[in-house]
Short mmCIF file of C-alpha atoms in Angstrom, two decimals:
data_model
loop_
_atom_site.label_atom_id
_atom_site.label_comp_id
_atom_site.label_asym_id
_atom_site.label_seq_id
_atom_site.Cartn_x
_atom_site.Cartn_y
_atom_site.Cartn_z
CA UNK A 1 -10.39 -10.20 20.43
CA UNK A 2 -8.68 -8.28 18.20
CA UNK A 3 -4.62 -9.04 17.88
CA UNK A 4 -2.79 -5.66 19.05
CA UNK A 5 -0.57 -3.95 16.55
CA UNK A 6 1.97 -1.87 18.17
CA UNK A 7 4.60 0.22 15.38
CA UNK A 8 8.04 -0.08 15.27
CA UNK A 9 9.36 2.03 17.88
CA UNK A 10 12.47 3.72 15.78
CA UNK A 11 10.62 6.52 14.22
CA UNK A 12 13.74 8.31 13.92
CA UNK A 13 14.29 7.55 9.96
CA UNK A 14 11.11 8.71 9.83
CA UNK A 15 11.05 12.44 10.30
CA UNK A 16 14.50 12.40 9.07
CA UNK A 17 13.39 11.38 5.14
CA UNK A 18 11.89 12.54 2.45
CA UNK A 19 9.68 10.13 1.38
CA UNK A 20 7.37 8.89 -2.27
CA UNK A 21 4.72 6.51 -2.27
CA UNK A 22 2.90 5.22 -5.23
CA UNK A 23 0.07 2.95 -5.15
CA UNK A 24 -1.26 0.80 -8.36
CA UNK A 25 -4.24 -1.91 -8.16
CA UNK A 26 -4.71 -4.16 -11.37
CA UNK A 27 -7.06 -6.45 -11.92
CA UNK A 28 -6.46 -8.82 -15.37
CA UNK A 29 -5.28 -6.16 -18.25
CA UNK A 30 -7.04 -3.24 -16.28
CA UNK A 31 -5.17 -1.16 -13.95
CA UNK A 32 -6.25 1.44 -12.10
CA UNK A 33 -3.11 3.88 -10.66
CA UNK A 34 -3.71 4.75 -6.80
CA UNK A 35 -7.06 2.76 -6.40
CA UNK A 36 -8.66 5.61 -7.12
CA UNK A 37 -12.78 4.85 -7.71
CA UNK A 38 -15.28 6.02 -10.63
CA UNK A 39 -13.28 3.54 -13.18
CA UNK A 40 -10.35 5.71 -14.39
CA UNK A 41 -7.89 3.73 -15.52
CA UNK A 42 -4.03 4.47 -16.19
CA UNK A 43 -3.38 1.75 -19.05
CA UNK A 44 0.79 1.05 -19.53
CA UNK A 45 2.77 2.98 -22.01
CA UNK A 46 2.71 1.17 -25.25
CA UNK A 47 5.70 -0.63 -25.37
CA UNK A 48 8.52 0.26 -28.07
CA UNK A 49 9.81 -1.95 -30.68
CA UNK A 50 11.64 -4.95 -29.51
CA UNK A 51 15.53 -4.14 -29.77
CA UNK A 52 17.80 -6.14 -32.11
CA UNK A 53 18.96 -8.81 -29.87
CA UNK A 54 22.77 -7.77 -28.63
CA UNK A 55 25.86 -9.00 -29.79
CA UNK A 56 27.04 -12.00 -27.28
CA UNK A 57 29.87 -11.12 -24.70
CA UNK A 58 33.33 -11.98 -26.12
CA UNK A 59 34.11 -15.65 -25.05
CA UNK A 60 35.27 -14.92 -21.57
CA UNK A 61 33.87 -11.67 -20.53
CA UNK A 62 30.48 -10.35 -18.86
CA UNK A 63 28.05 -9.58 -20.19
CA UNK A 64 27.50 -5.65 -18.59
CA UNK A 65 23.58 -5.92 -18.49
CA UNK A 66 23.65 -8.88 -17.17
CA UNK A 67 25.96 -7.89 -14.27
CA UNK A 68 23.77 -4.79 -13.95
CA UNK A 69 20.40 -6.15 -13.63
CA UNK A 70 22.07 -8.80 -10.69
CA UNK A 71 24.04 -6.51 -8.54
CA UNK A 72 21.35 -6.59 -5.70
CA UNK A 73 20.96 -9.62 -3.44
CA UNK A 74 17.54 -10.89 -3.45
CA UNK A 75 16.71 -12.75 -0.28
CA UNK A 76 13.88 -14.28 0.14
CA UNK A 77 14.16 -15.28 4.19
CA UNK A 78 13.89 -11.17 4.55
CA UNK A 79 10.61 -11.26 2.23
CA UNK A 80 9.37 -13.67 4.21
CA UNK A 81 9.71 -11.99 7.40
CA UNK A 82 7.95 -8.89 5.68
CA UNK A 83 4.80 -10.89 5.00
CA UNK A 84 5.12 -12.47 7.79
CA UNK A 85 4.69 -9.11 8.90
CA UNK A 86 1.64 -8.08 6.98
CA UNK A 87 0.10 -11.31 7.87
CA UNK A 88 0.22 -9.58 11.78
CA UNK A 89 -1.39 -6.53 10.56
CA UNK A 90 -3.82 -8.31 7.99
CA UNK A 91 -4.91 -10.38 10.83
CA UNK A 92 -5.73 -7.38 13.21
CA UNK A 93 -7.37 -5.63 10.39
CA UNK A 94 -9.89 -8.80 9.51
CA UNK A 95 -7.80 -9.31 6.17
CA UNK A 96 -7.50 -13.00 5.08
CA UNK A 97 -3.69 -14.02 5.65
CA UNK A 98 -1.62 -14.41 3.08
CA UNK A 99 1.41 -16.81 1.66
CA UNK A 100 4.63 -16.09 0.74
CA UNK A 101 5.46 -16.60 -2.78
CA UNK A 102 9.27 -16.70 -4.10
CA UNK A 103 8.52 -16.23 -7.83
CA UNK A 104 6.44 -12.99 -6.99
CA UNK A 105 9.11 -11.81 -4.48
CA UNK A 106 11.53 -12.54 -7.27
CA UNK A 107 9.02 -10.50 -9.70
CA UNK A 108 9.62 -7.27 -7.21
CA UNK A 109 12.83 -7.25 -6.79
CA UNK A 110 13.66 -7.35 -10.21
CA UNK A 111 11.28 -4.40 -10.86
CA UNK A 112 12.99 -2.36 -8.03
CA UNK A 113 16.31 -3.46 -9.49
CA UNK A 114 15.10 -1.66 -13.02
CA UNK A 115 13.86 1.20 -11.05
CA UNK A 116 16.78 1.50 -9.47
CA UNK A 117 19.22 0.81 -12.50
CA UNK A 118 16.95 3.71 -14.63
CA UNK A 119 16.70 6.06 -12.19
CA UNK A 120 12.87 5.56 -12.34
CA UNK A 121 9.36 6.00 -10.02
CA UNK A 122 6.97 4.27 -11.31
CA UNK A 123 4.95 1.28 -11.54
CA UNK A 124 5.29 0.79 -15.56
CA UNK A 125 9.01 -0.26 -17.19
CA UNK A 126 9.53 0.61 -20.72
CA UNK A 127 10.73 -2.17 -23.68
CA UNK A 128 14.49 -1.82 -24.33
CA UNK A 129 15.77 -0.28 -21.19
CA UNK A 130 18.05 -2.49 -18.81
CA UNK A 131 16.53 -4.89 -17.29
CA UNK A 132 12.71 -4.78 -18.19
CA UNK A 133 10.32 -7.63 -17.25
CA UNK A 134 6.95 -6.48 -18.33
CA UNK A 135 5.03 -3.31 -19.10
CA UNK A 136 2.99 -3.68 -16.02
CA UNK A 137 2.38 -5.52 -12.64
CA UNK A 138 0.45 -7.71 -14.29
CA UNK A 139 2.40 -8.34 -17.22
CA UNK A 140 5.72 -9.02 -15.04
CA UNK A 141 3.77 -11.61 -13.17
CA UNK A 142 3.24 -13.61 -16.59
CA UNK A 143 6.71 -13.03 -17.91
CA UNK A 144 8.15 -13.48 -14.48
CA UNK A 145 7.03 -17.43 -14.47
CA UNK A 146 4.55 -16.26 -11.53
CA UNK A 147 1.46 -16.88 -14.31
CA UNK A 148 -1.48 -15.36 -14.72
CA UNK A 149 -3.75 -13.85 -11.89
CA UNK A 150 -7.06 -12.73 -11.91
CA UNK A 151 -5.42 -9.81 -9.53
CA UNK A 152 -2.52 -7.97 -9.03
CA UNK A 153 -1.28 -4.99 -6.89
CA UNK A 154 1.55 -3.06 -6.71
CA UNK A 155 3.20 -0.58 -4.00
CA UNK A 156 6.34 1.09 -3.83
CA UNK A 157 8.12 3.48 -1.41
CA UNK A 158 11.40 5.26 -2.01
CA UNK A 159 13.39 7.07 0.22
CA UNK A 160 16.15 9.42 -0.04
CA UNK A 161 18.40 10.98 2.34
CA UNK A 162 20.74 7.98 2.21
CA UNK A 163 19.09 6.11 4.95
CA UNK A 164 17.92 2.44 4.54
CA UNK A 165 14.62 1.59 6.62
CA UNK A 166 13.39 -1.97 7.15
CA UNK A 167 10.55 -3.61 5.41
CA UNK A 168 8.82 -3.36 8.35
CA UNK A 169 8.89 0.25 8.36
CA UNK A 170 8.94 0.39 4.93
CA UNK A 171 5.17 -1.70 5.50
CA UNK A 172 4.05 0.86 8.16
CA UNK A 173 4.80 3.94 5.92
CA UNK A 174 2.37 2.35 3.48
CA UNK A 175 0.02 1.36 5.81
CA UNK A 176 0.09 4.97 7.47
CA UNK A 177 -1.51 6.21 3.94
CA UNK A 178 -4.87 5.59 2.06
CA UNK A 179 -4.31 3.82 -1.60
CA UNK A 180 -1.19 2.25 -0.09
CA UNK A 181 -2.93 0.58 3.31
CA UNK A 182 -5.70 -0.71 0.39
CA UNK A 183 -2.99 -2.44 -1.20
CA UNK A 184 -1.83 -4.03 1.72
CA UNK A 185 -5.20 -4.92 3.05
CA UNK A 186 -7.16 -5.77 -0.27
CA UNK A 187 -9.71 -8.47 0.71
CA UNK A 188 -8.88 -10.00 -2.50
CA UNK A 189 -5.19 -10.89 -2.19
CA UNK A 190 -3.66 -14.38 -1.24
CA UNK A 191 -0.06 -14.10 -1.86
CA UNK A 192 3.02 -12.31 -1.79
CA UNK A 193 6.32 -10.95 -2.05
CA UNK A 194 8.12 -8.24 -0.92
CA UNK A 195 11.88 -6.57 -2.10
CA UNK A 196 14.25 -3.70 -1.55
CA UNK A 197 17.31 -2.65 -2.51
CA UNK A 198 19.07 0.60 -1.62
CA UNK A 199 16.04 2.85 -0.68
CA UNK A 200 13.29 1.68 -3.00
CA UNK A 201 10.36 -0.88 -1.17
CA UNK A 202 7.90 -2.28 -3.24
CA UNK A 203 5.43 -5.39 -2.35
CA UNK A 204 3.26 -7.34 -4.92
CA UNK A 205 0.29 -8.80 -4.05
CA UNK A 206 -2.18 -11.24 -5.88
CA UNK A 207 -4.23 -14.07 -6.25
CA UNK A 208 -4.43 -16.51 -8.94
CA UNK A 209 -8.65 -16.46 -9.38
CA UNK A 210 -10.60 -13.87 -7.51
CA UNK A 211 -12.88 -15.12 -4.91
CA UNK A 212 -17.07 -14.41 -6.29
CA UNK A 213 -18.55 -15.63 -3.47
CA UNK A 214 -20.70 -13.05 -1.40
CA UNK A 215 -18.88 -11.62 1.61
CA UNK A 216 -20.03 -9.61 4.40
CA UNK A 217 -16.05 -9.40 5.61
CA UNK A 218 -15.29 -5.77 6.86
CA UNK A 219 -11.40 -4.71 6.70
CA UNK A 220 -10.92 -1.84 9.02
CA UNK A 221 -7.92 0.14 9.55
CA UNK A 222 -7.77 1.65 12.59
CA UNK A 223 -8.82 -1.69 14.55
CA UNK A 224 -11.04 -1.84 17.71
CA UNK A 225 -8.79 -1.06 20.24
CA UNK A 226 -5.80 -0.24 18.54
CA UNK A 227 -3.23 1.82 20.30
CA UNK A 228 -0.27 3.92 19.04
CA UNK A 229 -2.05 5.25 15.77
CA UNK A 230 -0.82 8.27 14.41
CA UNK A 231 -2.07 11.77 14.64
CA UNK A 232 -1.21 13.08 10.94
CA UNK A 233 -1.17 11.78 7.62
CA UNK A 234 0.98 14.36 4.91
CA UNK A 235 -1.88 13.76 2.06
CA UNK A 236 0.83 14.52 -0.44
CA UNK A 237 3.10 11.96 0.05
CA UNK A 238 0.55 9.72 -1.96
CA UNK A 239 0.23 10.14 -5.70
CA UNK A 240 -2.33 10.80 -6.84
CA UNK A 241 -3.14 13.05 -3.62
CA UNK A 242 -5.71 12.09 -1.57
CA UNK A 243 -6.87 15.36 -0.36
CA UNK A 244 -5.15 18.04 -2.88
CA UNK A 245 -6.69 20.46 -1.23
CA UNK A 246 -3.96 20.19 2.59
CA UNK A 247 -0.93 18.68 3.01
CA UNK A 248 -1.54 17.74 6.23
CA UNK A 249 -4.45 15.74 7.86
CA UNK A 250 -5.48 13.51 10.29
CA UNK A 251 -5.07 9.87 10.27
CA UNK A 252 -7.46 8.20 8.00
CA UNK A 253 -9.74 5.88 8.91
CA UNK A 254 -10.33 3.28 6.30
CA UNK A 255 -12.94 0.42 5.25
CA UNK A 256 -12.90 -1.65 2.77
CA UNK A 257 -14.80 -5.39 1.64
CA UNK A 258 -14.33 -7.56 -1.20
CA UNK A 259 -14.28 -6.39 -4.80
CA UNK A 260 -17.37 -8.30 -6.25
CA UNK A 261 -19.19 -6.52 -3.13
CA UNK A 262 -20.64 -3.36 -3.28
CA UNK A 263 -19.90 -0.78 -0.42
CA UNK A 264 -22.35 2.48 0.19
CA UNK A 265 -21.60 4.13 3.29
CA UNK A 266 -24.69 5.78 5.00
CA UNK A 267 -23.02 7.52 7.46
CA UNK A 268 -19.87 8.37 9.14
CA UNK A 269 -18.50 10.09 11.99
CA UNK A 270 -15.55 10.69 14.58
CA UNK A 271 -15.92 11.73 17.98
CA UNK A 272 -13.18 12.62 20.27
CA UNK A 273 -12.78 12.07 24.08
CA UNK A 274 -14.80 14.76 24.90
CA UNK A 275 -17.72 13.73 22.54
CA UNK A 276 -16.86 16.49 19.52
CA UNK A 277 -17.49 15.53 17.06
CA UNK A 278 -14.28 15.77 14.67
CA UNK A 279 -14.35 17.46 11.39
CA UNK A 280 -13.77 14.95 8.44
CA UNK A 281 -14.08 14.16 4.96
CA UNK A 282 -15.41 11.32 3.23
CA UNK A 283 -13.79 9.63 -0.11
CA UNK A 284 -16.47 7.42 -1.37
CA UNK A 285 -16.52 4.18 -2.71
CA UNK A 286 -17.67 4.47 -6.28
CA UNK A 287 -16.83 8.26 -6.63
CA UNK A 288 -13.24 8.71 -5.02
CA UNK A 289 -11.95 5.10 -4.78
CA UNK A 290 -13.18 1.94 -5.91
CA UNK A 291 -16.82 0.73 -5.45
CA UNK A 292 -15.70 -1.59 -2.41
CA UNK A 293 -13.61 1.11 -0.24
CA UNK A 294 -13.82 3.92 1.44
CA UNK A 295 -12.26 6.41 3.96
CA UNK A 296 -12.73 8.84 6.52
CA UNK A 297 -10.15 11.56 6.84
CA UNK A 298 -10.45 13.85 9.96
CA UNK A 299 -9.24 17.79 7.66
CA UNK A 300 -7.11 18.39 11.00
CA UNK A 301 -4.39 16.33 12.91
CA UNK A 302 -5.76 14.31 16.01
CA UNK A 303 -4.73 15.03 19.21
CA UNK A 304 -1.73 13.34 20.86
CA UNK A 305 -2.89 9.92 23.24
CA UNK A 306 -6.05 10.55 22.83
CA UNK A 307 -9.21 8.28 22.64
CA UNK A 308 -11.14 8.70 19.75
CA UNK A 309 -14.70 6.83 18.63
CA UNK A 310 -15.69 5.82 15.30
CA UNK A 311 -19.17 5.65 14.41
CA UNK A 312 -20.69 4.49 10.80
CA UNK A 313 -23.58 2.53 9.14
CA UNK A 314 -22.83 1.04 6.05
CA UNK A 315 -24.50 -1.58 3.45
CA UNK A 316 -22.87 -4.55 1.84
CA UNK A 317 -24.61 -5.33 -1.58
CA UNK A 318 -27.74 -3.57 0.16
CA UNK A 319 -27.21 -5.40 3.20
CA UNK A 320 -27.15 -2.75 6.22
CA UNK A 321 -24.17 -3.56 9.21
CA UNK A 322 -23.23 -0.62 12.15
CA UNK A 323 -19.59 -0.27 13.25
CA UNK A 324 -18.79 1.52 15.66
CA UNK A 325 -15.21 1.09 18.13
CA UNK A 326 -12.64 3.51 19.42
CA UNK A 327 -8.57 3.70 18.91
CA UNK A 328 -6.21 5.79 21.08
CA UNK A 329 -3.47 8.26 19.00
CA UNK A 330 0.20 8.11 20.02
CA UNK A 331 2.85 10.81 21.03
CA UNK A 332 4.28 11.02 17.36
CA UNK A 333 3.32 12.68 14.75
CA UNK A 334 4.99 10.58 12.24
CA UNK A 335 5.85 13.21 10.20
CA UNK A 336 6.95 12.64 6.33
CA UNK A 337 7.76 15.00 3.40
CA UNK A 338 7.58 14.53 0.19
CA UNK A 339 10.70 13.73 -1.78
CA UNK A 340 11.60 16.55 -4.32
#
């Protein structure tokens, strides 16, 4: 049976925000920004010239950077608890659990402490600014004494408004998205970390050699039974935008298996308690995200506590399996806003 999720009750933060998400998959030296399919690829920046190495500190003094780049506690009993966390929601999904790892946890804070330190957004960090690590995800794990992985992923949220959220809201926000919830759910990954510091999230996760064997393992987000799901996903909180076209849809329904597999989705629908069947739109695996996911976005909000059924038939390397199970929406609308 599956393991009920129920979401934080203080939604309050919330609807209060304005909120950014950005989602980044890599896999080796290739990264691909939002998980977006059809193999585009946003390589790193190239990296400046190294900087002359600075002048030591005076004998006695500080050095500045240095006191810069450690001004934010990292604690690693709080990362912890938010994979802990995941593990819950990994578990309900059908996601293979996954372990805590310091050295990534310390990886991701450091990269929210440059972010934060260079007033930055973004997944990449730039040679010669305070406090850079690496280029890329990727490249931070290597330099960051985590080593090399045959995959890494990367997701941030920042918040403004001057309100700190937990990591486990911080993980629901992300999960309550499309490239962000296939970060957190990727079939591939084995370990973790998690960080924040002011109002920036991000979470690495990874796993040291990538699993080849065949898999007929289905990750599904909503799970069978699932209660409390939202009614409305804001499409452009994610970047890149899911569905350009409206800011506000319903709450996507999402499948995914592992990478080496190849997903084709035969059909797909949503009917509501009444047996209407709901207007949607498919991104498909190979053409809008990545050969192995794929996700069905109802073009309207979903009614509040209602019961709605999912319905699909899709192939696994060729192989055909049919899902079908039904989820019941919540009161809230779990509204967010972009942040200007």
């Amino acid at each position: 049976m599956a393991r009920t999720h129920t979401p934080h009750p203080g939604e309050a933060w919330r609807k209060a925000l304005r909120v950014a998400l950005l989602a980044l998959a890599a896999a080796g030296t290739l990264s691909a920004c939002g998980g977006g399919g059809g193999g585009g690829s946003a390589p790193a920046p190239a990296p400046a010239p190294a900087p002359p190495p600075p002048s030591p500190p005076p004998s006695g003094s500080t050095d500045p950077q240095a006191t810069l780049c450690t001004q934010f506690s990292k604690d690693l009993a709080r990362s912890e608890a938010g994979v802990n966390y995941l593990n819950t929601v990994r578990s309900a999904a059908n996601a293979p659990l996954l372990t805590h790892n310091a050295a990534i946890t310390d990886v991701i804070h450091r990269h929210v402490t440059y972010l934060i330190v260079n007033n930055e957004f973004t997944h990449y960090q730039t040679q010669g600014k305070p406090c850079f690590l690496g280029a890329a995800p990727a490249d931070r794990f290597v330099s960051g004494s985590v080593g090399s992985y045959g995959f890494v992923s990367e997701s941030l949220a920042g918040v403004s408004g001057g309100t700190q959220a937990s990591d486990r809201d911080a993980i629901d926000l992300k999960l309550d998205s499309i490239y962000h919830r296939f970060v957190l759910l990727a079939a591939e990954a084995r370990e973790a970390g998690v960080s924040g510091a002011n109002t920036v999230y991000g979470l690495n996760v990874g796993a040291r050699t990538v699993d080849t064997a065949p898999s007929t393992r289905v990750v599904l987000w909503p799970f069978a039974g699932q209660g409390n799901v939202p009614t409305t996903f804001f499409s452009d909180l994610e970047q890149p935008d899911p569905v350009p076209e409206r800011g506000e849809v319903g709450y996507p329904i999402t499948v995914n298996v592992a990478p080496n597999m190849t997903l084709n989705v035969v059909n797909a629908r949503l009917v509501d308690g009444a047996g209407s069947v709901v207007e949607t739109r498919l991104l498909a695996p190979g053409r809008e995200l990545a050969r192995n996911q794929a996700a069905l976005v109802p073009l309207n909000p979903l009614s509040e506590q209602a019961n709605y059924t999912v319905s699909m038939r899709i192939q696994i390397n060729g192989m055909t399996q049919d899902i079908a199970y039904s989820f019941r929406t919540s009161s809230e609308k779990f509204r967010l806003e972009p942040r200007g």
